[in-house]
mmCIF file of C-alpha atoms and ligand atoms in Angstrom:
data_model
loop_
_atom_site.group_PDB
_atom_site.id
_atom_site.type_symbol
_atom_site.label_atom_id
_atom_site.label_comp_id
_atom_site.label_asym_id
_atom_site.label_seq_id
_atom_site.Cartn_x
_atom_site.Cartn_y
_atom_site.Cartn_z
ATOM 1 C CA UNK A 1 0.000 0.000 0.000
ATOM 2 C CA UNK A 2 0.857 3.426 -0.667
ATOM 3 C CA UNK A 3 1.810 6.295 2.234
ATOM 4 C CA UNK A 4 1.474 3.618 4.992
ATOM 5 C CA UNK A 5 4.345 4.417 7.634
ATOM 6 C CA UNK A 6 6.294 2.293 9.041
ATOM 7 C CA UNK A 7 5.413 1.218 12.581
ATOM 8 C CA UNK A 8 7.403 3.510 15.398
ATOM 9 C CA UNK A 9 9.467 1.802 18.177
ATOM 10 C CA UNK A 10 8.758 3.569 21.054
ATOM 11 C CA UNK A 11 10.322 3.627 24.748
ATOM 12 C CA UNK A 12 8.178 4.567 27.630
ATOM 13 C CA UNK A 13 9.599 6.048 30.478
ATOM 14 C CA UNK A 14 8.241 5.430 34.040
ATOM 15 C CA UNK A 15 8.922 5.766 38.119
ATOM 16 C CA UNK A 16 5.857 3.984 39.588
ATOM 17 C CA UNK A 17 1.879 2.591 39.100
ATOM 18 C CA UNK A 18 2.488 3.076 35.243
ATOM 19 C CA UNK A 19 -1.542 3.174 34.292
ATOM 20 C CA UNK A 20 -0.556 5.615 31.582
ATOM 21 C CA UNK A 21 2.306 2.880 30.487
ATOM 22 C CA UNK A 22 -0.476 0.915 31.034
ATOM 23 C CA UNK A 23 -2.892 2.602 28.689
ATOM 24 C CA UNK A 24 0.113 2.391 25.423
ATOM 25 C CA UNK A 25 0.409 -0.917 26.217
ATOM 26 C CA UNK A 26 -2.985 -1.647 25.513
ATOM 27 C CA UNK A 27 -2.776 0.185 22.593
ATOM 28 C CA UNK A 28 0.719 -1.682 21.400
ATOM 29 C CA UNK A 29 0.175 -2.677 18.413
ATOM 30 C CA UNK A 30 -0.015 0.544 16.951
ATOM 31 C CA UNK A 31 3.510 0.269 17.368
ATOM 32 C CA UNK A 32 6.358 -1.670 16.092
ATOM 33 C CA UNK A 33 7.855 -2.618 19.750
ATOM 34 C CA UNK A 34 7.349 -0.824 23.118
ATOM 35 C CA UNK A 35 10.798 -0.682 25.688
ATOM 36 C CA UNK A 36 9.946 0.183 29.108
ATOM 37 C CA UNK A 37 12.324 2.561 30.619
ATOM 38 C CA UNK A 38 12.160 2.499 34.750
ATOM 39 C CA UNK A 39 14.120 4.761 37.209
ATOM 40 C CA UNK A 40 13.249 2.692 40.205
ATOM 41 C CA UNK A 41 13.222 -1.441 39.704
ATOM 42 C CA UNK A 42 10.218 -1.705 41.671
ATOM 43 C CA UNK A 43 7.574 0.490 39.662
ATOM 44 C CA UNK A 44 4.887 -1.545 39.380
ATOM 45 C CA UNK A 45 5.107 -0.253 35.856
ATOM 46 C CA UNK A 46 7.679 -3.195 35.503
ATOM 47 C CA UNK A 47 5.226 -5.640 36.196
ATOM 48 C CA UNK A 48 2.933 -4.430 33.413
ATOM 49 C CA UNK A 49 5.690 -4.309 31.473
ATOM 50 C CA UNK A 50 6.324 -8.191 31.826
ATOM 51 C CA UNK A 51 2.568 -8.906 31.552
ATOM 52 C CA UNK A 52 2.312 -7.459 28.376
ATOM 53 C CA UNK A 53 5.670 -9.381 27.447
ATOM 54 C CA UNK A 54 7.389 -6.255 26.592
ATOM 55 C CA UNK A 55 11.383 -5.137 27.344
ATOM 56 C CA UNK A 56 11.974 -3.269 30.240
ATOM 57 C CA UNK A 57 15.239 -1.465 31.607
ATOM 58 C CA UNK A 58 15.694 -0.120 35.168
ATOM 59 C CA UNK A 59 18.160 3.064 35.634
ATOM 60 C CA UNK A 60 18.851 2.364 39.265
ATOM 61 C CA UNK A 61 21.065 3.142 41.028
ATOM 62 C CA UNK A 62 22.068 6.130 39.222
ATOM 63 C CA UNK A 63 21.135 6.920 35.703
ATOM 64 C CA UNK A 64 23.605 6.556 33.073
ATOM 65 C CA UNK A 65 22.488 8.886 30.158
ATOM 66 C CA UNK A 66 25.116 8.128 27.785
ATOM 67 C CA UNK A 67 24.937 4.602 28.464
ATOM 68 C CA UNK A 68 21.089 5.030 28.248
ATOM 69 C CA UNK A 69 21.144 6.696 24.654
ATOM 70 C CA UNK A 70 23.090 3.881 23.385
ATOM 71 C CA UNK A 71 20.643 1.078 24.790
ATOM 72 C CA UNK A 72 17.915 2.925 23.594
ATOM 73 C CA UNK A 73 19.703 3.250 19.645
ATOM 74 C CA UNK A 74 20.662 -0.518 19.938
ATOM 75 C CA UNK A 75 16.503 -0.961 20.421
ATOM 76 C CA UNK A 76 16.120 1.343 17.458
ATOM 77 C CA UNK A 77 13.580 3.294 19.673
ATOM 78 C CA UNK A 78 11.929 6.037 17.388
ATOM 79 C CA UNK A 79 9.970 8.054 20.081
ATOM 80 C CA UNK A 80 9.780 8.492 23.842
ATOM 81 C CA UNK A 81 7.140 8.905 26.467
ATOM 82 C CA UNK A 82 7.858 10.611 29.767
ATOM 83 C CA UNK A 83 4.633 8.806 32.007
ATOM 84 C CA UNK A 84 5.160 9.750 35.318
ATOM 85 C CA UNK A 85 8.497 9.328 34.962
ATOM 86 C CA UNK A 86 10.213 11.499 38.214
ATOM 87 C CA UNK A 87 13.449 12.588 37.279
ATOM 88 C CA UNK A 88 15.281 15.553 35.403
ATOM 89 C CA UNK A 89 16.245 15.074 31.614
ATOM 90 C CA UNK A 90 19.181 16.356 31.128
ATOM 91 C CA UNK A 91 19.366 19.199 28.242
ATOM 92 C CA UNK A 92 21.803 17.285 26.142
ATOM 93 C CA UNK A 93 19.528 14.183 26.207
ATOM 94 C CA UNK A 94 16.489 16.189 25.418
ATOM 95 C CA UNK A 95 18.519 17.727 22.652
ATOM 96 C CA UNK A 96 19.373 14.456 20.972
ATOM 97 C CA UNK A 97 15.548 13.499 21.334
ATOM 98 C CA UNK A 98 14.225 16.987 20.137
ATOM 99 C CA UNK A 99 10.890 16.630 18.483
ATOM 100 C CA UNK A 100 10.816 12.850 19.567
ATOM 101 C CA UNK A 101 10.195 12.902 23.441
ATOM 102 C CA UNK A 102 6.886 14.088 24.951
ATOM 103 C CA UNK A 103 5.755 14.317 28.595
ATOM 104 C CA UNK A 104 2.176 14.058 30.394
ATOM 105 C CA UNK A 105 1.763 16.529 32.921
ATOM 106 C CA UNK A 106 -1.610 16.817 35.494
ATOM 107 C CA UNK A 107 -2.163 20.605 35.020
ATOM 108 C CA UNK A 108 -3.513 22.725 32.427
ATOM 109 C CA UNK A 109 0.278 23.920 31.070
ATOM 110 C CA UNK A 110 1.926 26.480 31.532
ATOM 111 C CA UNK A 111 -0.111 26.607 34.888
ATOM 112 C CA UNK A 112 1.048 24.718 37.833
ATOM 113 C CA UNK A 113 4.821 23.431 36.207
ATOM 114 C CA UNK A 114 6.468 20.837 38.798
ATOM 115 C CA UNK A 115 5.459 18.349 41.434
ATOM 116 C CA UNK A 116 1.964 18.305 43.546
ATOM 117 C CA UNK A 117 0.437 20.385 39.917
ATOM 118 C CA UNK A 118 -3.488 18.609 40.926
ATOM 119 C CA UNK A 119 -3.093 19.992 44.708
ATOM 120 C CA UNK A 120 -1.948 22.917 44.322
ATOM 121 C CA UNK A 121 -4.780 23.418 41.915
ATOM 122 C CA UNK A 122 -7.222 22.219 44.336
ATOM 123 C CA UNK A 123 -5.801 24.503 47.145
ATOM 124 C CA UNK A 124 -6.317 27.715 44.507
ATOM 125 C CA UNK A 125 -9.927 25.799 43.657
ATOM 126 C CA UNK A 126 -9.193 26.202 40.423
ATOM 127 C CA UNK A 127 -9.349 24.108 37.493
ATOM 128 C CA UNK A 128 -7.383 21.086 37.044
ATOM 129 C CA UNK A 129 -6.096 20.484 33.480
ATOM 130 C CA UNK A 130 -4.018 17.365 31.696
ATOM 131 C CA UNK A 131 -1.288 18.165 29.209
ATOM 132 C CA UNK A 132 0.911 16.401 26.541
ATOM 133 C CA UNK A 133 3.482 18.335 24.896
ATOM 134 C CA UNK A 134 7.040 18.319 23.364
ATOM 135 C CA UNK A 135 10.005 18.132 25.995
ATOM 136 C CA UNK A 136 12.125 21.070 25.953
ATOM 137 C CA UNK A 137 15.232 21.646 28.450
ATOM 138 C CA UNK A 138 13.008 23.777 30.582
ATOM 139 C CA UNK A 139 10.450 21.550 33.129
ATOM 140 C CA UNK A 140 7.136 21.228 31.453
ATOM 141 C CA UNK A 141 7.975 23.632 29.323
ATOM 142 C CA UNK A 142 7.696 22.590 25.434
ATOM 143 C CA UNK A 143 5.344 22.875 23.001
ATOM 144 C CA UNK A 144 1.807 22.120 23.796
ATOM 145 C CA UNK A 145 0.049 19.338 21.537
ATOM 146 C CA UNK A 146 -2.647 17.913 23.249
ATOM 147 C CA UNK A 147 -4.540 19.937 26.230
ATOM 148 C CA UNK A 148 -7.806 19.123 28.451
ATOM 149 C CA UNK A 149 -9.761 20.063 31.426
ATOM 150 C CA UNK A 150 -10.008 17.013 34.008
ATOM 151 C CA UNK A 151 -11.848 19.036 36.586
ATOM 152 C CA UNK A 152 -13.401 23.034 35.899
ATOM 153 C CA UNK A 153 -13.483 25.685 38.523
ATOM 154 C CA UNK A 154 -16.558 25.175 38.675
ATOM 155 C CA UNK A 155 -16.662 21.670 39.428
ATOM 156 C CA UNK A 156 -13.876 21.662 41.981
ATOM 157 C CA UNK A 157 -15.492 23.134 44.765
ATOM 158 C CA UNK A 158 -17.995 20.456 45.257
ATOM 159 C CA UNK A 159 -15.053 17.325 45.108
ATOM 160 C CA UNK A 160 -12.974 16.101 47.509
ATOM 161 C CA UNK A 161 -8.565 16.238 46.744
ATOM 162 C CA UNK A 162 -9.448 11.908 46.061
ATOM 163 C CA UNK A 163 -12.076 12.722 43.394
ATOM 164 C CA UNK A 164 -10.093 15.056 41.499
ATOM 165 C CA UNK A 165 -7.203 13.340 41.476
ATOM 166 C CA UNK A 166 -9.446 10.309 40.347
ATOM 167 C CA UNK A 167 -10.889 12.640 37.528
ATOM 168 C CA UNK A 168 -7.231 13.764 36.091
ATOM 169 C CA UNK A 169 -6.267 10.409 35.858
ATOM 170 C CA UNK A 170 -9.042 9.066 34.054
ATOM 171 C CA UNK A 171 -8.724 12.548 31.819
ATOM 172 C CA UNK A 172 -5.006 11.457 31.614
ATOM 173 C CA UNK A 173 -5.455 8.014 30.481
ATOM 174 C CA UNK A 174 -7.643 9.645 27.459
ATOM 175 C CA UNK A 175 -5.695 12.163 26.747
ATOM 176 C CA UNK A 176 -2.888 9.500 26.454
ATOM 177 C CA UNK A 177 -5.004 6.859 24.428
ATOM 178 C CA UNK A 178 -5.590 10.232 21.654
ATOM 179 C CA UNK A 179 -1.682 10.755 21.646
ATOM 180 C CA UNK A 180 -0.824 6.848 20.851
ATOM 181 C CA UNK A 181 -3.471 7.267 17.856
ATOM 182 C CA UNK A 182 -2.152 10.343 16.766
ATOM 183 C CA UNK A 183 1.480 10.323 17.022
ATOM 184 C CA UNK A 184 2.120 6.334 16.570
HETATM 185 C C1 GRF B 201 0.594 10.994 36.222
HETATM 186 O O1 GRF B 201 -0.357 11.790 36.892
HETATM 187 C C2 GRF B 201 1.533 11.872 35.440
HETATM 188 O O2 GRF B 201 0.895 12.988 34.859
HETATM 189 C C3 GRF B 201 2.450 12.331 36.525
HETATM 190 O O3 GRF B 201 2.698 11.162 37.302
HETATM 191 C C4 GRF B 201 1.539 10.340 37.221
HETATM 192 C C5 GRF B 201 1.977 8.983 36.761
HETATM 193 O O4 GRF B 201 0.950 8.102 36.953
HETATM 194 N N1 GRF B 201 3.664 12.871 35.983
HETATM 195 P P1 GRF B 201 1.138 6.582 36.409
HETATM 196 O O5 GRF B 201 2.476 6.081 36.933
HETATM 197 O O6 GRF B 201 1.103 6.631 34.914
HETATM 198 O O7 GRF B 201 -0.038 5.837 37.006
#
């Protein structure tokens, strides 16, 4: 056939539960292979990993990036997804990944960069977005591609913290599912 692409190889990086690792893998077979990339060997990530019979490769104790770029050129990996994963990529790594790494973040971007983004919403009761964009060297900083409210001001005054964090995932998980069709 005509214009069909080639299937992607994709890595998928991770630090813990992994449901949005766990919503690609569902979705795997819009992709040529799937490599799970872990910073700490016991994300349960890694155990969805092996249930889904997929690769997996854990950075602990310290994280190699040079030693990581080659691994992930031996696996031929076209594109990577930062879910949940908790450390800081380096600029030079982003750099050689420009264009081809993207991150989900739990705010509506450029609001609420950084760690605890859904409760310092909450505290401000305002709305609680979910965000996919490109990686740039600067924290949740790149190029916005996908974008969606989990929770409105309006809604969060009558939730508890539990329920909207509930919501964003569940927003998360669909915003993720739209990204695998889109950019696989
Ligand atoms: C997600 O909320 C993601 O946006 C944030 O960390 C969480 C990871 O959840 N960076 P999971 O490991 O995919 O369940």
């Amino acid at each position: 056939m005509t214009g069909v692409q080639p299937k992607k190889n994709l890595a998928v990086f991770i630090s813990g539960q992994g449901s949005n690792l766990e919503v690609i893998l569902n979705q795997k077979q819009a992709f040529q292979s799937v490599l799970v990339v872990s910073s700490r060997k016991e994300a349960y990530g890694l155990t969805r990993a092996k249930n889904h019979q997929v690769p997996s490769i854990v950075l602990e104790p310290k994280i190699d990036w040079s030693q990581l770029n080659s691994q992930l050129k031996a696996h031929q990996i076209d594109l990577i997804f930062l879910a949940g994963f908790m450390k800081i990529v380096p600029p030079d790594f982003v750099s050689s990944w420009q264009d081809r790494i993207f991150n989900l973040h739990p705010s509506w971007l450029p609001e609420f960069k950084g760690l605890k983004a859904i409760e310092r919403a909450y505290e401000q009761k305002v709305g609680v977005g979910v965000t996919i964009h490109a990686v740039s060297s600067e924290l949740d900083s790149g190029p916005i591609l996908l974008q969606e409210w989990a929770v409105t001001r309006d809604e969060i005054a009558g939730l508890t913290l539990q329920e909207v964090i509930e919501r964003t995932h569940q927003r998360e998980h669909q915003l993720v599912s739209r990204w695998v069709e889109l950019f696989s």
